[in-house]
PDB file of C-alpha atoms in Angstrom:
ATOM      1  CA  UNK A 268     126.687  26.281 -17.628  1.00 45.00           C
ATOM      2  CA  UNK A 269     125.890  29.612 -19.175  1.00 49.00           C
ATOM      3  CA  UNK A 270     125.017  28.991 -22.786  1.00 57.00           C
ATOM      4  CA  UNK A 271     123.308  31.094 -25.446  1.00 60.00           C
ATOM      5  CA  UNK A 272     119.695  29.959 -25.534  1.00 64.00           C
ATOM      6  CA  UNK A 273     116.229  31.321 -25.869  1.00 69.00           C
ATOM      7  CA  UNK A 274     114.311  32.225 -22.747  1.00 73.00           C
ATOM      8  CA  UNK A 275     110.562  32.447 -22.704  1.00 74.00           C
ATOM      9  CA  UNK A 276     109.193  34.682 -19.943  1.00 74.00           C
ATOM     10  CA  UNK A 277     105.850  36.315 -19.721  1.00 74.00           C
ATOM     11  CA  UNK A 278     105.514  39.877 -21.017  1.00 76.00           C
ATOM     12  CA  UNK A 279     104.590  40.950 -17.399  1.00 80.00           C
ATOM     13  CA  UNK A 280     107.823  39.450 -16.087  1.00 79.00           C
ATOM     14  CA  UNK A 281     109.891  40.901 -19.012  1.00 78.00           C
ATOM     15  CA  UNK A 282     108.416  44.340 -18.275  1.00 78.00           C
ATOM     16  CA  UNK A 283     109.898  44.109 -14.708  1.00 81.00           C
ATOM     17  CA  UNK A 284     113.390  43.850 -16.144  1.00 83.00           C
ATOM     18  CA  UNK A 285     114.808  47.222 -17.152  1.00 78.00           C
ATOM     19  CA  UNK A 286     115.769  47.577 -20.853  1.00 76.00           C
ATOM     20  CA  UNK A 287     114.553  44.033 -21.622  1.00 78.00           C
ATOM     21  CA  UNK A 288     111.003  45.092 -20.863  1.00 73.00           C
ATOM     22  CA  UNK A 289     111.392  48.149 -23.070  1.00 75.00           C
ATOM     23  CA  UNK A 290     112.591  46.013 -25.964  1.00 72.00           C
ATOM     24  CA  UNK A 291     109.664  43.569 -25.558  1.00 70.00           C
ATOM     25  CA  UNK A 292     107.133  46.448 -25.237  1.00 71.00           C
ATOM     26  CA  UNK A 293     108.358  47.921 -28.561  1.00 74.00           C
ATOM     27  CA  UNK A 294     108.259  44.603 -30.378  1.00 72.00           C
ATOM     28  CA  UNK A 295     105.577  43.859 -32.953  1.00 70.00           C
ATOM     29  CA  UNK A 296     104.772  40.866 -35.112  1.00 69.00           C
ATOM     30  CA  UNK A 297     106.713  42.564 -37.943  1.00 76.00           C
ATOM     31  CA  UNK A 298     109.681  43.578 -35.755  1.00 74.00           C
ATOM     32  CA  UNK A 299     110.032  41.134 -32.911  1.00 68.00           C
ATOM     33  CA  UNK A 300     112.385  41.885 -29.987  1.00 68.00           C
ATOM     34  CA  UNK A 301     115.872  40.917 -31.071  1.00 67.00           C
ATOM     35  CA  UNK A 302     118.476  38.994 -29.134  1.00 70.00           C
ATOM     36  CA  UNK A 303     119.613  40.511 -25.871  1.00 76.00           C
ATOM     37  CA  UNK A 304     123.280  40.535 -24.889  1.00 78.00           C
ATOM     38  CA  UNK A 305     122.885  38.370 -21.788  1.00 83.00           C
ATOM     39  CA  UNK A 306     123.092  34.608 -21.232  1.00 85.00           C
ATOM     40  CA  UNK A 307     119.844  32.776 -20.734  1.00 86.00           C
ATOM     41  CA  UNK A 308     120.798  31.596 -17.197  1.00 89.00           C
ATOM     42  CA  UNK A 309     121.431  35.206 -16.161  1.00 91.00           C
ATOM     43  CA  UNK A 310     118.034  36.365 -17.536  1.00 89.00           C
ATOM     44  CA  UNK A 311     116.369  33.483 -15.712  1.00 90.00           C
ATOM     45  CA  UNK A 312     118.116  34.461 -12.460  1.00 93.00           C
ATOM     46  CA  UNK A 313     117.094  38.120 -12.882  1.00 92.00           C
ATOM     47  CA  UNK A 314     113.527  36.972 -13.560  1.00 90.00           C
ATOM     48  CA  UNK A 315     113.457  34.950 -10.376  1.00 91.00           C
ATOM     49  CA  UNK A 316     114.924  37.908  -8.433  1.00 93.00           C
ATOM     50  CA  UNK A 317     112.309  40.400  -9.630  1.00 90.00           C
ATOM     51  CA  UNK A 318     109.495  37.907  -8.974  1.00 89.00           C
ATOM     52  CA  UNK A 319     110.644  37.305  -5.474  1.00 89.00           C
ATOM     53  CA  UNK A 320     111.787  40.753  -4.311  1.00 87.00           C
ATOM     54  CA  UNK A 321     108.997  42.583  -6.087  1.00 83.00           C
ATOM     55  CA  UNK A 322     110.938  44.544  -8.651  1.00 79.00           C
ATOM     56  CA  UNK A 323     114.272  45.166 -10.327  1.00 76.00           C
ATOM     57  CA  UNK A 324     115.392  47.848  -7.921  1.00 80.00           C
ATOM     58  CA  UNK A 325     114.482  45.965  -4.719  1.00 82.00           C
ATOM     59  CA  UNK A 326     116.961  44.166  -2.432  1.00 83.00           C
ATOM     60  CA  UNK A 327     116.995  40.872  -0.688  1.00 81.00           C
ATOM     61  CA  UNK A 328     116.153  40.502   3.018  1.00 80.00           C
ATOM     62  CA  UNK A 329     119.839  39.938   3.784  1.00 79.00           C
ATOM     63  CA  UNK A 330     121.486  43.074   5.035  1.00 82.00           C
ATOM     64  CA  UNK A 331     125.097  42.896   4.109  1.00 82.00           C
ATOM     65  CA  UNK A 332     127.690  44.663   6.201  1.00 76.00           C
ATOM     66  CA  UNK A 333     129.597  47.467   4.399  1.00 74.00           C
ATOM     67  CA  UNK A 334     132.794  45.520   4.739  1.00 76.00           C
ATOM     68  CA  UNK A 335     132.290  41.744   4.311  1.00 74.00           C
ATOM     69  CA  UNK A 336     134.862  39.534   6.003  1.00 77.00           C
ATOM     70  CA  UNK A 337     133.094  36.210   5.422  1.00 74.00           C
ATOM     71  CA  UNK A 338     134.207  33.543   3.126  1.00 78.00           C
ATOM     72  CA  UNK A 339     130.944  31.560   3.206  1.00 85.00           C
ATOM     73  CA  UNK A 340     128.287  33.597   1.497  1.00 88.00           C
ATOM     74  CA  UNK A 341     125.311  31.335   2.468  1.00 88.00           C
ATOM     75  CA  UNK A 342     126.057  32.183   6.175  1.00 88.00           C
ATOM     76  CA  UNK A 343     125.023  35.738   5.379  1.00 89.00           C
ATOM     77  CA  UNK A 344     121.669  34.752   3.834  1.00 90.00           C
ATOM     78  CA  UNK A 345     118.582  34.960   5.976  1.00 88.00           C
ATOM     79  CA  UNK A 346     115.850  33.038   4.028  1.00 92.00           C
ATOM     80  CA  UNK A 347     115.588  29.650   2.387  1.00 94.00           C
ATOM     81  CA  UNK A 348     114.649  31.500  -0.820  1.00 93.00           C
ATOM     82  CA  UNK A 349     117.983  33.388  -0.867  1.00 93.00           C
ATOM     83  CA  UNK A 350     119.913  30.247  -0.123  1.00 94.00           C
ATOM     84  CA  UNK A 351     118.062  28.373  -2.918  1.00 95.00           C
ATOM     85  CA  UNK A 352     118.509  31.289  -5.350  1.00 95.00           C
ATOM     86  CA  UNK A 353     122.233  31.325  -4.637  1.00 95.00           C
ATOM     87  CA  UNK A 354     122.725  27.555  -4.804  1.00 93.00           C
ATOM     88  CA  UNK A 355     120.294  26.642  -7.570  1.00 93.00           C
ATOM     89  CA  UNK A 356     120.633  29.621  -9.920  1.00 92.00           C
ATOM     90  CA  UNK A 357     123.804  31.564  -9.297  1.00 94.00           C
ATOM     91  CA  UNK A 358     126.263  28.846  -8.295  1.00 89.00           C
ATOM     92  CA  UNK A 359     124.638  25.615  -9.421  1.00 86.00           C
ATOM     93  CA  UNK A 360     127.087  22.760  -9.071  1.00 81.00           C
ATOM     94  CA  UNK A 361     129.669  25.055  -7.492  1.00 79.00           C
ATOM     95  CA  UNK A 362     130.267  26.909 -10.750  1.00 82.00           C
ATOM     96  CA  UNK A 363     130.562  30.723 -10.625  1.00 84.00           C
ATOM     97  CA  UNK A 364     129.871  31.255 -14.351  1.00 86.00           C
ATOM     98  CA  UNK A 365     126.180  32.149 -13.919  1.00 90.00           C
ATOM     99  CA  UNK A 366     127.064  34.328 -10.898  1.00 92.00           C
ATOM    100  CA  UNK A 367     129.434  36.382 -13.065  1.00 88.00           C
ATOM    101  CA  UNK A 368     127.002  36.581 -16.021  1.00 90.00           C
ATOM    102  CA  UNK A 369     124.189  37.613 -13.640  1.00 93.00           C
ATOM    103  CA  UNK A 370     126.455  40.273 -12.137  1.00 92.00           C
ATOM    104  CA  UNK A 371     127.144  41.684 -15.593  1.00 89.00           C
ATOM    105  CA  UNK A 372     123.376  41.702 -16.324  1.00 90.00           C
ATOM    106  CA  UNK A 373     122.510  43.368 -12.996  1.00 92.00           C
ATOM    107  CA  UNK A 374     125.083  46.083 -13.589  1.00 90.00           C
ATOM    108  CA  UNK A 375     123.940  46.723 -17.174  1.00 88.00           C
ATOM    109  CA  UNK A 376     120.270  46.898 -16.204  1.00 88.00           C
ATOM    110  CA  UNK A 377     120.759  48.888 -13.049  1.00 89.00           C
ATOM    111  CA  UNK A 378     119.419  46.191 -10.776  1.00 91.00           C
ATOM    112  CA  UNK A 379     121.246  47.452  -7.697  1.00 90.00           C
ATOM    113  CA  UNK A 380     119.856  44.939  -5.204  1.00 92.00           C
ATOM    114  CA  UNK A 381     120.751  41.926  -7.373  1.00 94.00           C
ATOM    115  CA  UNK A 382     124.146  43.571  -8.184  1.00 92.00           C
ATOM    116  CA  UNK A 383     124.903  43.917  -4.400  1.00 91.00           C
ATOM    117  CA  UNK A 384     123.902  40.295  -3.794  1.00 93.00           C
ATOM    118  CA  UNK A 385     126.217  39.048  -6.578  1.00 93.00           C
ATOM    119  CA  UNK A 386     129.162  41.245  -5.621  1.00 89.00           C
ATOM    120  CA  UNK A 387     129.041  40.150  -2.036  1.00 90.00           C
ATOM    121  CA  UNK A 388     128.865  36.531  -3.211  1.00 91.00           C
ATOM    122  CA  UNK A 389     131.946  37.002  -5.386  1.00 87.00           C
ATOM    123  CA  UNK A 390     133.728  38.789  -2.613  1.00 85.00           C
ATOM    124  CA  UNK A 391     133.165  35.838  -0.275  1.00 85.00           C
ATOM    125  CA  UNK A 392     134.295  33.387  -3.006  1.00 81.00           C
ATOM    126  CA  UNK A 393     137.727  35.030  -3.438  1.00 79.00           C
ATOM    127  CA  UNK A 394     138.438  36.423   0.047  1.00 80.00           C
ATOM    128  CA  UNK A 395     141.442  34.836   1.693  1.00 78.00           C
ATOM    129  CA  UNK A 396     142.261  32.620  -1.302  1.00 76.00           C
ATOM    130  CA  UNK A 397     145.668  32.029  -2.824  1.00 76.00           C
ATOM    131  CA  UNK A 398     146.267  33.271  -6.345  1.00 73.00           C
ATOM    132  CA  UNK A 399     145.518  29.779  -7.759  1.00 73.00           C
ATOM    133  CA  UNK A 400     142.402  29.249  -5.534  1.00 76.00           C
ATOM    134  CA  UNK A 401     141.133  32.676  -6.580  1.00 73.00           C
ATOM    135  CA  UNK A 402     141.554  31.805 -10.263  1.00 72.00           C
ATOM    136  CA  UNK A 403     139.615  28.592  -9.690  1.00 72.00           C
ATOM    137  CA  UNK A 404     136.845  30.600  -7.886  1.00 69.00           C
ATOM    138  CA  UNK A 405     136.735  32.966 -10.820  1.00 68.00           C
ATOM    139  CA  UNK A 406     136.189  30.102 -13.232  1.00 67.00           C
ATOM    140  CA  UNK A 407     139.745  29.874 -14.541  1.00 69.00           C
ATOM    141  CA  UNK A 408     141.688  26.702 -14.131  1.00 68.00           C
ATOM    142  CA  UNK A 409     145.185  28.247 -14.204  1.00 72.00           C
ATOM    143  CA  UNK A 410     148.087  28.179 -11.794  1.00 70.00           C
ATOM    144  CA  UNK A 411     148.099  31.926 -11.304  1.00 68.00           C
ATOM    145  CA  UNK A 412     146.253  34.999 -12.431  1.00 71.00           C
ATOM    146  CA  UNK A 413     148.572  36.868 -14.778  1.00 74.00           C
ATOM    147  CA  UNK A 414     148.737  40.722 -14.882  1.00 75.00           C
ATOM    148  CA  UNK A 415     147.089  40.733 -18.322  1.00 79.00           C
ATOM    149  CA  UNK A 416     144.199  38.692 -16.845  1.00 72.00           C
ATOM    150  CA  UNK A 417     143.848  41.173 -14.035  1.00 69.00           C
ATOM    151  CA  UNK A 418     143.778  44.102 -16.466  1.00 73.00           C
ATOM    152  CA  UNK A 419     141.179  42.335 -18.599  1.00 73.00           C
ATOM    153  CA  UNK A 420     139.132  41.596 -15.541  1.00 69.00           C
ATOM    154  CA  UNK A 421     139.225  45.199 -14.335  1.00 69.00           C
ATOM    155  CA  UNK A 422     137.970  46.256 -17.736  1.00 75.00           C
ATOM    156  CA  UNK A 423     135.203  43.684 -17.960  1.00 71.00           C
ATOM    157  CA  UNK A 424     134.180  43.970 -14.301  1.00 67.00           C
ATOM    158  CA  UNK A 425     134.713  47.577 -13.141  1.00 67.00           C
ATOM    159  CA  UNK A 426     133.002  46.890  -9.807  1.00 62.00           C
ATOM    160  CA  UNK A 427     135.813  44.371  -9.039  1.00 60.00           C
ATOM    161  CA  UNK A 428     137.855  47.009  -7.264  1.00 58.00           C
ATOM    162  CA  UNK A 429     135.143  47.090  -4.617  1.00 58.00           C
ATOM    163  CA  UNK A 430     135.520  43.419  -3.695  1.00 54.00           C
ATOM    164  CA  UNK A 431     139.286  42.813  -4.001  1.00 50.00           C
ATOM    165  CA  UNK A 432     142.460  44.500  -3.082  1.00 47.00           C
ATOM    166  CA  UNK A 433     144.292  42.760  -5.916  1.00 42.00           C
ATOM    167  CA  UNK A 434     146.740  45.158  -7.501  1.00 39.00           C
TER     168      UNK A 434
END
């Protein structure tokens, strides 16, 4: 689950995360870095990403097609690391909550490679699903996604238009 918690990462690793690194670099003993607006699990995922791919702007080895028609995201992944990252960090236990929180973090921090990875994963999770199945994939246990929910989702996740033709 994606809970509010403290995350301890090295200053070196924090400096690799845009905006977070800036806040840590400006911190002093008198004015420590304050809370960041991201869930701990998303920060941990972003930290693993930057450690593995060599920086916040870098991409994974998977080369995603411009139009993704798959429904099984792991079939697009090329390395064991990518598969582990997806299964153990972004969708642990089949939950998409960390995936969505990490997507928000990647978008806010300009981490384009991680953002692409997450958006393609979300696209695969909802492609070809019924309204109810899509709601479950999006972490909502409801019978149907209501128009108000769609409007709220478009506002919270502006990139959503790129992965879904939901109107």
